[in-house]
Amino acid sequence: MTGFQLQPEFQAGEDFAITMDECDLLQEFRQRFLFPKIAGNDCVYLCGHSLGLQPKTAAAYVEEELEDWAQLGVEGHFRAKHPWMPYHRLLTEQTAELVGAKPVEVVVMNSLTVNLHLMMVSFYRPTPGRHKIVVERGAFPSDQYAVKSQIHFHGFDPETSLIELSPLPGESCLRDEQIETLIERSGDEIALILLGGVNYATGQAFDMAGITRAGHARGCVVGFDLAHAAGNLQLKLHEWGPDFAVWCSYKYLNAGPGCAAGCFVHDRHARAWDLPRFAGWWGHDEESRFEMGPNFRAMSGAEGWQLSNPSIISLAVLRASMDIFHEAGMERLRAKSISLTSYLEFLLNQNTSAHFSITTPRETERRGAQLSIRVPQNGRALCEGLTGEGILGDWREPDTFRVAPVPLYNSYRDAFRFVKRFTAAIR
Ligand SMILES: Cc1ncc(COP(=O)(O)O)c(C=O)c1O
């Protein structure tokens, strides 16, 4: 029972928002997070797509490790309450649950862009006949830099090896059939399809199952950047079958700036010892790691791509957040998210104006929690003005104001207050 299945007709008044909050079965989770304050008041925080809020329990999780370090020193690797040697495994079950994977398919390590490179080292294997990478035009810059540098690294030229999918003229988002047509037409030249699960600028969610199916049917490797999808959408990575996926944990996953990232490698590759990979000792067979031998033998599964021993402090914060996710459950979170984002959209549509438009798809299955609002004139100043009042979204050049009502900690009143101030400022 999600509590959101029977969707009432939305109403424009604040009373409706208050009633919805009162009926929200997830409302108590809001109390578990620390909201930034302006003039002593909680912000309306709609920036979870960029940096999620701090769980109140994070400090205690970190304190526990600091205390064990103080008391045990190096012995903490084996004798800490949660020994640091296998600490990353404390996150395996919950991470697998979060992204719909088998435990062997996931690991938390490094940062997103590092993991993306590690995955491309193994899964981008260009040949003269099949060397192209497909990305969204305007993919997140780090992804663009990463794919172009990989193309150069293999002696190819992005001019001829990079295919950037653009929306049709006059449209903001890609159509599914554009992606299918490209794969159908050019599939045998494509080495790798690398798309965001949710596009960072428009908030468009892609049909990851369909793209994977189409790509594999034409012999392409398929990978996803899930920076804006992890903790936002209900993912079924094992079932959908992409070869790999990477994501960060500081957005919807609330694990703090620069926290360790996630990586998925489908279990069909779990024992693919012949795949080239960049190796480090933490990916080496655990049983013999401390024999300090010269030859690398990878662990099976995603763990075999680890390089270094991870930052325990960083993983401690992620544990605090993942425990909350586990308790709330992605199914309930997604149900509330659909309702809350639709409500935000409804309120914005009550205030139509030539000065703004929503570029995120209208269909709930083609988006997550984020709405991107195009503000062609003076949008940056408007965004900064709202920030000064404690209404936090963020601005992306050239014309996009992004807001995300996050189901874990945002309320219907947050959406109401945002729209009230946003539309007043627009006027
Ligand atoms: C879609 C996307 N990809 C990649 C990155 C880069 O992440 P990192 O700095 O953790 O490597 C971000 C960061 O915001 C992002 O939004």
Tab-separated table of C-alpha atoms in Angstrom, residues 4-162:
chain	number	residue	atom	x	y	z
A	4	PHE	CA	-0.512	7.435	-3.452
A	5	GLN	CA	-2.265	4.996	-5.709
A	6	LEU	CA	-5.586	6.795	-5.692
A	7	GLN	CA	-4.560	10.099	-7.169
A	8	PRO	CA	-6.983	12.869	-6.214
A	9	GLU	CA	-7.710	15.671	-8.660
A	10	PHE	CA	-5.168	18.325	-7.827
A	11	GLN	CA	-6.460	21.653	-6.517
A	12	ALA	CA	-4.738	25.008	-6.676
A	13	GLY	CA	-5.182	26.239	-3.090
A	14	GLU	CA	-2.707	25.798	-0.236
A	15	ASP	CA	-5.299	23.810	1.757
A	16	PHE	CA	-4.902	21.022	-0.757
A	17	ALA	CA	-1.118	20.907	-0.247
A	18	ILE	CA	-1.605	20.748	3.520
A	19	THR	CA	-4.102	17.904	3.186
A	20	MET	CA	-1.789	15.984	0.877
A	21	ASP	CA	1.056	16.343	3.358
A	22	GLU	CA	-1.157	15.084	6.145
A	23	CYS	CA	-2.028	11.982	4.094
A	24	ASP	CA	1.576	11.377	3.032
A	25	LEU	CA	2.683	8.043	4.489
A	26	LEU	CA	6.321	9.036	3.919
A	27	GLN	CA	6.035	12.426	5.621
A	28	GLU	CA	8.018	11.382	8.700
A	29	PHE	CA	11.148	10.879	6.562
A	30	ARG	CA	11.364	14.661	6.125
A	31	GLN	CA	12.320	14.918	9.798
A	32	ARG	CA	15.353	12.730	9.166
A	33	PHE	CA	17.191	15.380	7.129
A	34	LEU	CA	18.909	18.656	7.892
A	35	PHE	CA	17.518	21.571	5.901
A	36	PRO	CA	19.683	24.645	5.257
A	37	LYS	CA	18.215	27.727	6.909
A	38	ILE	CA	17.705	31.305	5.790
A	39	ALA	CA	16.935	33.800	8.561
A	40	GLY	CA	16.247	30.908	10.911
A	41	ASN	CA	13.705	29.237	8.605
A	42	ASP	CA	14.037	25.992	6.688
A	43	CYS	CA	14.705	26.530	2.995
A	44	VAL	CA	12.379	25.208	0.365
A	45	TYR	CA	15.018	22.806	-0.868
A	46	LEU	CA	14.371	21.606	-4.428
A	47	CYS	CA	17.994	20.814	-5.267
A	48	GLY	CA	18.218	17.108	-4.465
A	49	HIS	CA	19.037	16.447	-8.147
A	50	SER	CA	22.306	18.286	-7.494
A	51	LEU	CA	23.207	17.689	-3.855
A	52	GLY	CA	20.894	15.783	-1.550
A	53	LEU	CA	20.353	16.847	2.059
A	54	GLN	CA	22.335	15.470	4.959
A	55	PRO	CA	20.675	12.649	6.901
A	56	LYS	CA	20.633	13.554	10.600
A	57	THR	CA	22.127	10.150	11.353
A	58	ALA	CA	25.180	10.742	9.121
A	59	ALA	CA	27.240	12.307	11.898
A	60	ALA	CA	26.734	9.294	14.193
A	61	TYR	CA	27.751	6.837	11.452
A	62	VAL	CA	30.926	8.855	10.813
A	63	GLU	CA	31.587	9.346	14.521
A	64	GLU	CA	31.539	5.581	15.017
A	65	GLU	CA	34.366	5.121	12.512
A	66	LEU	CA	36.366	8.056	13.881
A	67	GLU	CA	36.024	6.581	17.335
A	68	ASP	CA	37.165	3.123	16.175
A	69	TRP	CA	40.108	4.734	14.391
A	70	ALA	CA	40.999	6.657	17.573
A	71	GLN	CA	40.718	3.557	19.742
A	72	LEU	CA	42.109	0.909	17.413
A	73	GLY	CA	44.358	2.586	14.866
A	74	VAL	CA	45.340	0.151	12.164
A	75	GLU	CA	43.620	-2.685	14.003
A	76	GLY	CA	40.341	-1.141	12.901
A	77	HIS	CA	40.761	-2.844	9.530
A	78	PHE	CA	39.845	-6.106	11.273
A	79	ARG	CA	38.544	-5.184	14.734
A	80	ALA	CA	36.368	-2.119	14.205
A	81	LYS	CA	32.698	-2.684	15.018
A	82	HIS	CA	32.287	-2.754	11.245
A	83	PRO	CA	35.763	-3.861	10.095
A	84	TRP	CA	37.122	-1.613	7.354
A	85	MET	CA	38.581	-4.387	5.224
A	86	PRO	CA	35.182	-5.598	4.000
A	87	TYR	CA	33.349	-2.322	4.863
A	88	HIS	CA	32.152	-1.656	1.306
A	89	ARG	CA	30.156	-4.901	1.482
A	90	LEU	CA	27.881	-3.346	4.089
A	91	LEU	CA	26.468	-1.449	1.128
A	92	THR	CA	26.194	-4.279	-1.359
A	93	GLU	CA	22.724	-5.671	-0.569
A	94	GLN	CA	21.087	-2.278	-0.334
A	95	THR	CA	22.797	-0.970	-3.450
A	96	ALA	CA	21.698	-4.052	-5.380
A	97	GLU	CA	18.159	-3.560	-4.110
A	98	LEU	CA	18.224	0.118	-5.080
A	99	VAL	CA	19.212	-0.448	-8.704
A	100	GLY	CA	17.520	-3.818	-9.252
A	101	ALA	CA	20.711	-5.832	-9.493
A	102	LYS	CA	22.263	-8.991	-8.073
A	103	PRO	CA	24.773	-8.325	-5.285
A	104	VAL	CA	27.624	-9.613	-7.469
A	105	GLU	CA	26.777	-6.945	-10.055
A	106	VAL	CA	27.348	-3.858	-7.883
A	107	VAL	CA	30.114	-2.153	-6.000
A	108	VAL	CA	30.604	1.258	-4.403
A	109	MET	CA	33.950	2.795	-5.314
A	110	ASN	CA	35.764	5.875	-6.668
A	111	SER	CA	33.697	8.646	-8.240
A	112	LEU	CA	31.371	8.579	-11.208
A	113	THR	CA	33.738	9.793	-13.919
A	114	VAL	CA	36.504	7.472	-12.715
A	115	ASN	CA	34.089	4.543	-12.858
A	116	LEU	CA	32.940	5.595	-16.312
A	117	HIS	CA	36.529	5.482	-17.545
A	118	LEU	CA	37.104	2.103	-15.904
A	119	MET	CA	34.007	0.757	-17.614
A	120	MET	CA	35.021	2.136	-20.987
A	121	VAL	CA	38.483	0.625	-20.649
A	122	SER	CA	36.747	-2.749	-20.493
A	123	PHE	CA	33.677	-2.191	-22.628
A	124	TYR	CA	34.673	0.292	-25.325
A	125	ARG	CA	36.698	-1.907	-27.673
A	126	PRO	CA	36.629	-0.061	-30.981
A	127	THR	CA	37.609	-1.700	-34.250
A	128	PRO	CA	38.008	-0.016	-37.638
A	129	GLY	CA	34.518	-1.180	-38.586
A	130	ARG	CA	32.782	-0.582	-35.249
A	131	HIS	CA	34.159	2.381	-33.352
A	132	LYS	CA	31.307	4.805	-32.715
A	133	ILE	CA	29.916	5.923	-29.368
A	134	VAL	CA	26.352	7.248	-29.121
A	135	VAL	CA	25.593	9.934	-26.522
A	136	GLU	CA	22.908	12.559	-26.064
A	137	ARG	CA	23.857	15.906	-27.547
A	138	GLY	CA	24.589	18.086	-24.539
A	139	ALA	CA	25.297	15.093	-22.296
A	140	PHE	CA	26.823	16.119	-18.963
A	141	PRO	CA	30.231	17.666	-19.793
A	142	SER	CA	32.211	15.104	-17.807
A	143	ASP	CA	30.672	12.335	-19.929
A	144	GLN	CA	31.488	14.224	-23.121
A	145	TYR	CA	35.104	14.711	-22.024
A	146	ALA	CA	35.361	11.083	-20.951
A	147	VAL	CA	34.039	9.624	-24.222
A	148	LYS	CA	36.064	11.979	-26.399
A	149	SER	CA	39.235	11.201	-24.493
A	150	GLN	CA	38.550	7.457	-24.805
A	151	ILE	CA	38.014	7.843	-28.545
A	152	HIS	CA	41.334	9.721	-28.836
A	153	PHE	CA	43.034	7.160	-26.594
A	154	HIS	CA	42.156	4.446	-29.097
A	155	GLY	CA	43.468	6.515	-32.016
A	156	PHE	CA	40.073	7.523	-33.403
A	157	ASP	CA	38.575	10.967	-33.931
A	158	PRO	CA	35.392	12.197	-32.225
A	159	GLU	CA	34.485	13.902	-35.524
A	160	THR	CA	33.889	10.471	-37.020
A	161	SER	CA	33.475	8.273	-33.937
A	162	LEU	CA	30.985	10.230	-31.819
